[in-house]
Short mmCIF file of C-alpha atoms and ligand atoms in Angstrom, two decimals:
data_model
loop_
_atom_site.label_atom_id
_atom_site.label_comp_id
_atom_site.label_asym_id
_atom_site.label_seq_id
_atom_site.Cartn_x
_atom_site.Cartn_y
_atom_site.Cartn_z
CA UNK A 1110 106.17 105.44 154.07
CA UNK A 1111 106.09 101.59 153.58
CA UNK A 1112 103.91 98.69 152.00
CA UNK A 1113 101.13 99.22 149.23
CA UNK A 1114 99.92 102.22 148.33
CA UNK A 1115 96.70 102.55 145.57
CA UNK A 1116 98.79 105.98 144.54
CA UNK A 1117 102.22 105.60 142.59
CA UNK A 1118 105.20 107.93 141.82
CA UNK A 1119 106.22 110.46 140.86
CA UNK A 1120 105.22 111.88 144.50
CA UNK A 1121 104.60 115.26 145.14
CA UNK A 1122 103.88 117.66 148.28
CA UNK A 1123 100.32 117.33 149.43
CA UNK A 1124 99.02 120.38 149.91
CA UNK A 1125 96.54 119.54 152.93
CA UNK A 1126 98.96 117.64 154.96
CA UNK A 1127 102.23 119.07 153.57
CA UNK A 1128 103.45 115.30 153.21
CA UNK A 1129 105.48 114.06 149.96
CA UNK A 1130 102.69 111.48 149.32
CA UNK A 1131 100.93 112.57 146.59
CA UNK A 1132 100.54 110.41 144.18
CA UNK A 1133 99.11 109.19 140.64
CA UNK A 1134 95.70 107.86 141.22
CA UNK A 1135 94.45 107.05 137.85
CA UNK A 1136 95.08 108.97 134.62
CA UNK A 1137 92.32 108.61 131.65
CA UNK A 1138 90.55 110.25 129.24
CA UNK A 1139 90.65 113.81 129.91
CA UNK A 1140 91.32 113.24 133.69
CA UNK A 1141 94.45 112.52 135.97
CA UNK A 1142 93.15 111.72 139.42
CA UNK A 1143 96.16 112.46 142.00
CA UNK A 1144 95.37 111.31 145.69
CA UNK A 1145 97.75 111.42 149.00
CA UNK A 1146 98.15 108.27 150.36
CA UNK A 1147 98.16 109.43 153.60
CA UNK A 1148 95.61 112.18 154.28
CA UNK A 1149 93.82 110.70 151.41
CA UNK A 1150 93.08 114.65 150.25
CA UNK A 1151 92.48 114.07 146.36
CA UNK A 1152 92.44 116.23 143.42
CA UNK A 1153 91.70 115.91 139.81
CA UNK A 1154 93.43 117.75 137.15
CA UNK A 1155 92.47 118.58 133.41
CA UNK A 1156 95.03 117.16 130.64
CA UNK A 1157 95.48 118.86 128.13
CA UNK A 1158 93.65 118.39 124.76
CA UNK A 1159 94.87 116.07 122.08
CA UNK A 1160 95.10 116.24 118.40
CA UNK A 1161 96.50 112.39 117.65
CA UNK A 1162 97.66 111.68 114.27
CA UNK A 1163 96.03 108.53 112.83
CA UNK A 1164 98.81 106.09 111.46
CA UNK A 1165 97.39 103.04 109.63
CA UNK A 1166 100.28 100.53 109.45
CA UNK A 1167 99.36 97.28 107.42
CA UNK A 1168 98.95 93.50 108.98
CA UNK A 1169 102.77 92.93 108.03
CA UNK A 1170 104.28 96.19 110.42
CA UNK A 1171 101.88 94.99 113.37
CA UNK A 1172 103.38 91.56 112.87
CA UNK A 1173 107.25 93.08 113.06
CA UNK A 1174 106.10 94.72 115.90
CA UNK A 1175 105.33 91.32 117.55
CA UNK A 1176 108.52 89.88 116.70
CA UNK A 1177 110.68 93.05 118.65
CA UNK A 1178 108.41 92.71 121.54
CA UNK A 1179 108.91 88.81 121.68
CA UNK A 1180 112.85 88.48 120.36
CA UNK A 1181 111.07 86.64 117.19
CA UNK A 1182 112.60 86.69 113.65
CA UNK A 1183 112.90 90.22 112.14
CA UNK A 1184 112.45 90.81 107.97
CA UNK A 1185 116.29 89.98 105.97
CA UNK A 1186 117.93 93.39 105.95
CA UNK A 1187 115.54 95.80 108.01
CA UNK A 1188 116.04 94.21 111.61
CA UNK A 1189 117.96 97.91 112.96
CA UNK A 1190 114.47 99.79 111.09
CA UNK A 1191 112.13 96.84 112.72
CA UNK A 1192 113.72 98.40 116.34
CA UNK A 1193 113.83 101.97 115.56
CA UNK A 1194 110.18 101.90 114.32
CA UNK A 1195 109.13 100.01 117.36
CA UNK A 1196 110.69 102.56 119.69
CA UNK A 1197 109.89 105.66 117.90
CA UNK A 1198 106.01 104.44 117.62
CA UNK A 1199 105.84 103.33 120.95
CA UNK A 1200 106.99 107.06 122.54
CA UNK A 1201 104.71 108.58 119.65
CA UNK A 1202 101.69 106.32 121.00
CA UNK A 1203 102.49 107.30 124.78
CA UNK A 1204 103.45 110.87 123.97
CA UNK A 1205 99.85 111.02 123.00
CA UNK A 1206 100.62 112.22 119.47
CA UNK A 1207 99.42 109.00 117.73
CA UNK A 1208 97.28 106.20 117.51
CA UNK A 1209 97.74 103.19 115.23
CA UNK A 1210 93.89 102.23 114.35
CA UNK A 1211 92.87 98.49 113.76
CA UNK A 1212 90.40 97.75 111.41
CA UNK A 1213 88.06 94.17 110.26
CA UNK A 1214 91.33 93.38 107.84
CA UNK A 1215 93.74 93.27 110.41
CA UNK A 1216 91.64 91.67 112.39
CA UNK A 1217 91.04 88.73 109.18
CA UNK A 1218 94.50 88.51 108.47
CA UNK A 1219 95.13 87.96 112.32
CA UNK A 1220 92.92 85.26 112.89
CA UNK A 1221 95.51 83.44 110.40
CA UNK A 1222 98.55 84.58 112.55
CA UNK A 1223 100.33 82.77 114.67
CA UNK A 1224 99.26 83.53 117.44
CA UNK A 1225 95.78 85.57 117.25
CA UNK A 1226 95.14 86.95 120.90
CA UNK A 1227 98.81 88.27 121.41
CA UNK A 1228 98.62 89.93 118.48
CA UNK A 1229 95.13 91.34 119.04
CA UNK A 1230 96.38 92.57 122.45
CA UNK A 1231 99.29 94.62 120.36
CA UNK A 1232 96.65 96.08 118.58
CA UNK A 1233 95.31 97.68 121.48
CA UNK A 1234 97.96 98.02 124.43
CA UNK A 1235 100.76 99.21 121.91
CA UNK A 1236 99.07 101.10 119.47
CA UNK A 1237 96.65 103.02 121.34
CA UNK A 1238 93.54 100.82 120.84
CA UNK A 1239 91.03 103.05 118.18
CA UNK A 1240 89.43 100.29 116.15
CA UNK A 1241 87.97 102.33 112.86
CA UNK A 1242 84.47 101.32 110.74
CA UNK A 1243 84.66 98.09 109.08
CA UNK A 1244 86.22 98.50 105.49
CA UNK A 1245 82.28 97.62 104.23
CA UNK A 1246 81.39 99.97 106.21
CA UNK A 1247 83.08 102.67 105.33
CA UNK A 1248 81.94 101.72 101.67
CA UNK A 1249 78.47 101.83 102.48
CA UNK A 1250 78.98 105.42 104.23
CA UNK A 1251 80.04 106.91 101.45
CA UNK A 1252 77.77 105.31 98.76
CA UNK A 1253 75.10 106.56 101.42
CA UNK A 1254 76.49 110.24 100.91
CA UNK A 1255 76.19 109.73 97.11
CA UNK A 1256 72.57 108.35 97.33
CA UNK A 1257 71.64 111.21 99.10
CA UNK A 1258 73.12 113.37 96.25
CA UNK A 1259 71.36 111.25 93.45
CA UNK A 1260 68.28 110.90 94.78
CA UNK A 1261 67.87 114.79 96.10
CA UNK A 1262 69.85 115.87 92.67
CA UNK A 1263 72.64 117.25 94.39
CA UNK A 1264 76.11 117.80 94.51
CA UNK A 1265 78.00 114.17 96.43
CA UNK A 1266 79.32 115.84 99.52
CA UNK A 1267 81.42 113.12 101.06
CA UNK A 1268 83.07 114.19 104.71
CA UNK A 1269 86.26 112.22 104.42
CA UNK A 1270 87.23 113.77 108.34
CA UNK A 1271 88.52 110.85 110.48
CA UNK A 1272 85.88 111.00 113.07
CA UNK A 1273 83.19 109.69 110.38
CA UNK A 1274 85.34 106.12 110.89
CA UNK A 1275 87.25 105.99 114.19
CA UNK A 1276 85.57 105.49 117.25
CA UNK A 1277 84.73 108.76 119.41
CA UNK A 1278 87.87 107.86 122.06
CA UNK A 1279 90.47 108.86 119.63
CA UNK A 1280 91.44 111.97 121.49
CA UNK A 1281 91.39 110.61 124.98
CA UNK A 1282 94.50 110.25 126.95
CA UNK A 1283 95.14 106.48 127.18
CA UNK A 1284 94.40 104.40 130.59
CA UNK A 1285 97.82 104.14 133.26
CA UNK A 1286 96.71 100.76 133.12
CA UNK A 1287 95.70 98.90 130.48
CA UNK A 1288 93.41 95.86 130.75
CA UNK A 1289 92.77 93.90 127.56
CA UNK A 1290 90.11 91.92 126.36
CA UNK A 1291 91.48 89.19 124.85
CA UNK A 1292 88.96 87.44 122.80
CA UNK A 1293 89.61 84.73 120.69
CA UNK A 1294 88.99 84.55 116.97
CA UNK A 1295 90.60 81.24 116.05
CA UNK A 1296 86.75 79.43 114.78
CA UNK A 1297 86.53 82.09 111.83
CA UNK A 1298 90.27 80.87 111.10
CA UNK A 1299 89.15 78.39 108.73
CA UNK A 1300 86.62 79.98 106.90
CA UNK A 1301 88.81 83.18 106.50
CA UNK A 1302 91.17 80.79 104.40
CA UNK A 1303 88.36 79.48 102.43
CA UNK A 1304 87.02 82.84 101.56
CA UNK A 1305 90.88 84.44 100.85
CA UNK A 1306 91.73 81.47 98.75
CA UNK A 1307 88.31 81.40 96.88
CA UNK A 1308 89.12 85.56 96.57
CA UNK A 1309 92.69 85.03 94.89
CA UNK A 1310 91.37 81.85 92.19
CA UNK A 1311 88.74 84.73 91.05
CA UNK A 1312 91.46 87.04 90.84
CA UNK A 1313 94.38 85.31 89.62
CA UNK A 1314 91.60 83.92 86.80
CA UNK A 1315 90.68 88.04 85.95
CA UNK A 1316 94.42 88.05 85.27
CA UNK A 1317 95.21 85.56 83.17
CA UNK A 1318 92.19 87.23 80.90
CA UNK A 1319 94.12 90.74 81.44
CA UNK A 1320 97.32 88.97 79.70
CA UNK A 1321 95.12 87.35 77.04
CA UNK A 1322 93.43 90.35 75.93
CA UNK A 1323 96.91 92.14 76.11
CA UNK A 1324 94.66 94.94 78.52
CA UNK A 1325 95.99 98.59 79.05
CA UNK A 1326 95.64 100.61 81.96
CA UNK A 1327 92.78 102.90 80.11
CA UNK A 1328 91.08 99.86 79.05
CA UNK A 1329 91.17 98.13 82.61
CA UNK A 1330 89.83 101.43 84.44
CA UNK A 1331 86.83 101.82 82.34
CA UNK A 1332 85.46 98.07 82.42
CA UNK A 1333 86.29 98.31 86.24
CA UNK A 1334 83.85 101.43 85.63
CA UNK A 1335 81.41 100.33 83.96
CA UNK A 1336 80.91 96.92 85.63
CA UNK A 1337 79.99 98.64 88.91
CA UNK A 1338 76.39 99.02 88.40
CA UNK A 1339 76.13 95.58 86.51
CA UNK A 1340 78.16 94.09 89.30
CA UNK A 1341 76.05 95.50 92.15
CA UNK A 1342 72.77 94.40 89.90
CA UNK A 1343 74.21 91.10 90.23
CA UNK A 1344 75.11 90.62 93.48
CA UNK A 1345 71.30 91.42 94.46
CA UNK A 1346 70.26 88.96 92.67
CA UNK A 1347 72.73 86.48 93.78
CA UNK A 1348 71.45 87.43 97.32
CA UNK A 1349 67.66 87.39 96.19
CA UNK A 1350 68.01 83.75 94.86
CA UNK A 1351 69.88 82.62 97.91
CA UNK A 1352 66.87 83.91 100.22
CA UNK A 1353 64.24 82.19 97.69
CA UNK A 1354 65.46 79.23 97.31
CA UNK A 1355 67.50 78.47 101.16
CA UNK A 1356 69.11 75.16 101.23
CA UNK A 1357 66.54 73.30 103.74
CA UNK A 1358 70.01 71.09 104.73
CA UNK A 1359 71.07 74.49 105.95
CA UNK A 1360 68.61 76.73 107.67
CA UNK A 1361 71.56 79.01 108.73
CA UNK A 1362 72.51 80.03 105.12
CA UNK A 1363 69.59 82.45 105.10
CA UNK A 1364 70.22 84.02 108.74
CA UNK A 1365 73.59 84.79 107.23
CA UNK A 1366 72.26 86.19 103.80
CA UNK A 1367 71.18 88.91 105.56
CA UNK A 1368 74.43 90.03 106.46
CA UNK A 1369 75.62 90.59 102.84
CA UNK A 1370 77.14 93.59 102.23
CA UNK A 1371 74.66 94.53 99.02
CA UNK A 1372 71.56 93.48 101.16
CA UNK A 1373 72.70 96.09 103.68
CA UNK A 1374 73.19 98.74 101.10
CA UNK A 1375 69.83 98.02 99.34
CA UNK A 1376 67.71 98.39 103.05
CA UNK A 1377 70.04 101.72 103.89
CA UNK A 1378 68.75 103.09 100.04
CA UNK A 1379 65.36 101.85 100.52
CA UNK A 1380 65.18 104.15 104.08
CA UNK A 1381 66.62 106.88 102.50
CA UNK A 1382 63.65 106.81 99.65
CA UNK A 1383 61.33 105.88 102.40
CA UNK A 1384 62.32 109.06 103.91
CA UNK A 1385 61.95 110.92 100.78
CA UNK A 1386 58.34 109.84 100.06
CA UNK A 1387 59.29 107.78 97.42
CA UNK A 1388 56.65 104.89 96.81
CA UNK A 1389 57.52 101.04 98.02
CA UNK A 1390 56.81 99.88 94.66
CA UNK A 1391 59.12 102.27 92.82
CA UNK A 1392 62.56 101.50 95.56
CA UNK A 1393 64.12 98.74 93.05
CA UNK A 1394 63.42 100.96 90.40
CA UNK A 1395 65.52 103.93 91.68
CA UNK A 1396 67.83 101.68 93.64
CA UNK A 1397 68.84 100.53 89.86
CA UNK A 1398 69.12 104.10 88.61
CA UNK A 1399 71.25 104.94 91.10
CA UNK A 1400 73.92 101.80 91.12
CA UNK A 1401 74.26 102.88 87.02
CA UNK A 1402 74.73 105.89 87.76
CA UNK A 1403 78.02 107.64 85.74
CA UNK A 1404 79.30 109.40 88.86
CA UNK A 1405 79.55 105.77 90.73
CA UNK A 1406 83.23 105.94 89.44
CA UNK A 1407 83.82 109.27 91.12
CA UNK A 1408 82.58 107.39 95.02
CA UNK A 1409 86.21 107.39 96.65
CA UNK A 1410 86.62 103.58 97.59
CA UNK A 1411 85.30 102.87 93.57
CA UNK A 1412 87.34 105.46 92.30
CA UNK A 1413 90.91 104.75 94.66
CA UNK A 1414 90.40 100.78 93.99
CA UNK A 1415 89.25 100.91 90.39
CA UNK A 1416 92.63 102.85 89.41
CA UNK A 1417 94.64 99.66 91.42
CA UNK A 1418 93.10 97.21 89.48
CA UNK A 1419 94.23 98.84 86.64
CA UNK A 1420 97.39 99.60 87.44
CA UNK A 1421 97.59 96.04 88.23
CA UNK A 1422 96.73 95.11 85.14
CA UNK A 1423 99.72 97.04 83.35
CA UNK A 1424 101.89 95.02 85.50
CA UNK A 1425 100.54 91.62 84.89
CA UNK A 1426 100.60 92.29 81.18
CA UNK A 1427 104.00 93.51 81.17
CA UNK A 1428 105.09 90.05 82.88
CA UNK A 1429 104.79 90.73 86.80
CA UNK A 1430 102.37 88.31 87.25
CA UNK A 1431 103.50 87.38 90.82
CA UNK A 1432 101.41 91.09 91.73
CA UNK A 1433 98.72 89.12 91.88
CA UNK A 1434 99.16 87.36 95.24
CA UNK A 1435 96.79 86.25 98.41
CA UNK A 1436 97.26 89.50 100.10
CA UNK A 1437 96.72 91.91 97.01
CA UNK A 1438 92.99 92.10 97.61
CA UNK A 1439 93.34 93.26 101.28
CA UNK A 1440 95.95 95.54 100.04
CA UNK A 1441 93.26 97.37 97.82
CA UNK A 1442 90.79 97.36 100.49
CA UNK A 1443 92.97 99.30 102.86
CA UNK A 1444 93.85 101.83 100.63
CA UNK A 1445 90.56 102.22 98.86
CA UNK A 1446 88.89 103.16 102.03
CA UNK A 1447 91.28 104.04 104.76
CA UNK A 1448 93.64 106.31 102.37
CA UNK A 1449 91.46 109.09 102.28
CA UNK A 1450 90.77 109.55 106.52
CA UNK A 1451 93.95 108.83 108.03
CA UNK A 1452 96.88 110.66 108.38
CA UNK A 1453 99.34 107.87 106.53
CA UNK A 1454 99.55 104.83 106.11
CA UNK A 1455 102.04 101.73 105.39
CA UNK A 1456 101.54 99.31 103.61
CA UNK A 1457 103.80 96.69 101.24
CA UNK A 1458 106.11 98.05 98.75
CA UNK A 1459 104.35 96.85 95.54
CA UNK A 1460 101.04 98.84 96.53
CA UNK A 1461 102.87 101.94 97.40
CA UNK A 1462 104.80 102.05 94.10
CA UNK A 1463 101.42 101.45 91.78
CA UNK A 1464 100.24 104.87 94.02
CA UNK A 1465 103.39 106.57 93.14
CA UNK A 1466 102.72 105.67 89.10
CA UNK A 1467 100.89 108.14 86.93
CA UNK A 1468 97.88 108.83 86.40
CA UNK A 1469 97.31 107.62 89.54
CA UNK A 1470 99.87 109.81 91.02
CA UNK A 1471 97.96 112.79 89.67
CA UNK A 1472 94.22 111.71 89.72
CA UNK A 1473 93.80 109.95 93.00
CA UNK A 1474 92.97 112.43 96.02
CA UNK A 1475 93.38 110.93 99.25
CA UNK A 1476 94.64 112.37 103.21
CA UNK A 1477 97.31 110.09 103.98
CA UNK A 1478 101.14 109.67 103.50
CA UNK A 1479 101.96 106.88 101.81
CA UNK A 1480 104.84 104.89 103.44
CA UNK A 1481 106.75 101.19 102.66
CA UNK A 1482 109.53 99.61 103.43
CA UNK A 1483 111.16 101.07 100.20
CA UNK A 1484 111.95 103.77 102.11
CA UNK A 1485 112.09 103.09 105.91
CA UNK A 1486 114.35 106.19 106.88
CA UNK A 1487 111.16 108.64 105.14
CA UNK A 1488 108.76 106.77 107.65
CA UNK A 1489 111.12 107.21 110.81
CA UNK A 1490 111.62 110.68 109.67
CA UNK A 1491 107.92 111.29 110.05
CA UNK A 1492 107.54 110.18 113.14
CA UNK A 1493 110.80 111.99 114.98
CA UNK A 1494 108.75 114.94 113.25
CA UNK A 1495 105.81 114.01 115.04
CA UNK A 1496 107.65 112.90 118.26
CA UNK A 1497 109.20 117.17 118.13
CA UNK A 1498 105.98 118.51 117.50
CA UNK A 1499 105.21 117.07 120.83
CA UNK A 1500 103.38 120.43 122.90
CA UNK A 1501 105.47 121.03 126.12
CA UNK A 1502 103.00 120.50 128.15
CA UNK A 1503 101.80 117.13 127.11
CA UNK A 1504 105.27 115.85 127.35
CA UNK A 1505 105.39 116.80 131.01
CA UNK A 1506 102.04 114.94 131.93
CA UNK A 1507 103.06 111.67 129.16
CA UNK A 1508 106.34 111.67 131.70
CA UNK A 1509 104.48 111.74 134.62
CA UNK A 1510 101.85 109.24 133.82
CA UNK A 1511 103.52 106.60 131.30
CA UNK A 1512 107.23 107.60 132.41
CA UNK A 1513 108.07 108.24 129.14
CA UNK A 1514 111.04 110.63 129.12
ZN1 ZN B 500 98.02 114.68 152.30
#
């Protein structure tokens, strides 16, 4: 046999024309296609079912993961961990055991990268391309869940199972061939910056008050508490003066206030009162009720990024006041809502070691493994675990359709 073929190796015996031509056609979702390229006779074989561990890694890991795959500068003193990992995740990702989801913050921090579209691309050709819910998103889906609980004066029943946030294709056996889109970012690029740096003055001015007041970590939780139904209170009515009064210089100021995150979570509360029967003219009213109410705190993302603050705030009062840097906010919007649905996650050393601190230790329930670069050999550990856990089976079709041995 000589020249192109559609099919490609490993050939096998066909069993209409007893040739050994038969070939990979395609292999996706829960499908390999096999076809002889000469008698053309084609068949179409199950895979196996998959189980794929979700494995969060932070904006800094996807970025070392660029710099193997391009022979760019590796971190001081982890370059022989910056290969392993890149190796090991890569034969977890093809092995079909795990996927390494992308979410709106890597996608923010990426627009400020380097070099946005490769790195997009990495996102989904090396790690298995499952973007999850936007991190508001996720917020609004569980204070949703609690609504429902308020307002029908029940028990919160939150499902913290990873298919509420990752898109349906989790389990599916990735394409043979992977075709990107590569779409390009870079025009949010500046106002990304704007908004970050606007983010950290607000925050690095809540610390300097932490210091003055000489705050504790009990102290810190419970205003974090407290303020969220004054804070959500306020944010409405930031939002309800920006639609009343709309810059006429800028007419697209109020196409975009409709986007904001409270104004979403007020309509989603208002249709779930709607759907109770609840008069129009009574929806504030409630709405109100229910952002005061005490068990706000107990809402995982308030609860998971309340305690960070706080533990924050011990730092910064005890001198560390470098903790409070440009990426600490994205930091505590990971966790806060990706900690509880996937099945670990790594992130920067300083956040893992404020989870690792009592009481947060103790009183924060969340799914996922926390990793760092503290300890790099725990996190390749894990996934040689994973990588031997690997059913027999699957390892036999992964060789046959990624070639990975
Ligand atoms: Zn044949």
């Amino acid at each position: 046999m000589s020249g192109f073929t559609w099919e490609r190796g490993p050939f096998t015996r066909c069993a209409k024309c007893d040739n050994p031509t038969m070939g990979i056609l395609s292999a996706a979702g829960e499908l390999l296609t096999k076809r002889c390229s000469d008698c053309r006779a084609t068949v179409r074989i199950p895979l196996p079912e998959l189980d794929k561990k979700a494995i969060y890694l932070d904006q800094f890991m996807f970025s070392m993961i660029f710099n193997v795959k391009n022979n760019g500068n590796l971190p001081k003193g982890h370059e022989a961990f910056a290969k392993e990992v890149y190796t090991l995740l890569r034969r977890c990702v093809l092995l079909q055991q795990v996927f390494l989801p992308h979410s709106d913050i890597h996608h923010d921090e990426t627009t400020v990268f380097h070099s946005p579209i490769d790195l997009r691309g990495l996102y989904e050709s090396f790690g298995g391309d499952v973007s999850l819910k936007d991190s508001r998103d996720v917020e609004l889906l569980q204070d949703i869940q609690f609504a429902k609980a308020f307002f029908d004066g029940k028990e919160p029943e939150v499902s913290l199972d990873i298919d509420e946030i990752a898109d349906g294709r989790r389990n599916e056996w990735l394409p043979d061939m992977h075709v990107g889109v590569r779409a390009d970012y870079s025009q949010f690029e500046e106002h990304i910056r704007t908004v970050r740096g606007e983010v950290h003055d607000a925050l690095k001015q809540l610390a300097d008050t932490w210091l003055e007041n000489k705050a504790t970590f009990t102290g810190v939780l419970e205003s974090e508490f407290s303020a969220i139904g004054p804070t959500k209170k306020q944010a409405f009515a930031n939002w309800f003066e920006e639609v009343s009064n709309p810059d006429p210089s800028d007419p697209s100021a109020l196409f975009e206030s409709s986007g904001w995150p409270i104004h979403r979570e007020y309509r989603e509360l208002c249709y779930l009162l709607e759907e109770r029967g609840v008069d129009e003219g009574r929806h504030a009213i409630e709405i109100m009720k229910f952002w005061h109410w005490d068990r706000q705190r107990e809402i995982p993302h308030q609860k998971i990024s309340s305690y960070l603050f706080a533990a924050v705030a011990k730092r910064v009062v005890m001198g560390e006041k470098k903790i409070v840097d440009r990426g600490l906010v994205n930091d505590v919007r990971t966790i806060s809502t990706y900690a509880p649905y996937v099945d670990a996650l790594f992130i920067d050393k300083r956040c893992a070691a404020l989870l690792r601190e009592e009481p947060l230790r103790a009183d924060l329930d969340y799914k996922a493994r926390i990793f760092s670069l503290s300890d790099p050999d725990e996190f390749l550990g894990y996934l040689r675990e994973i990588e031997g856990q690997t059913p027999d089976e699957v390892r036999e079709y992964a060789a046959m359709i990624y070639g990975v041995d």
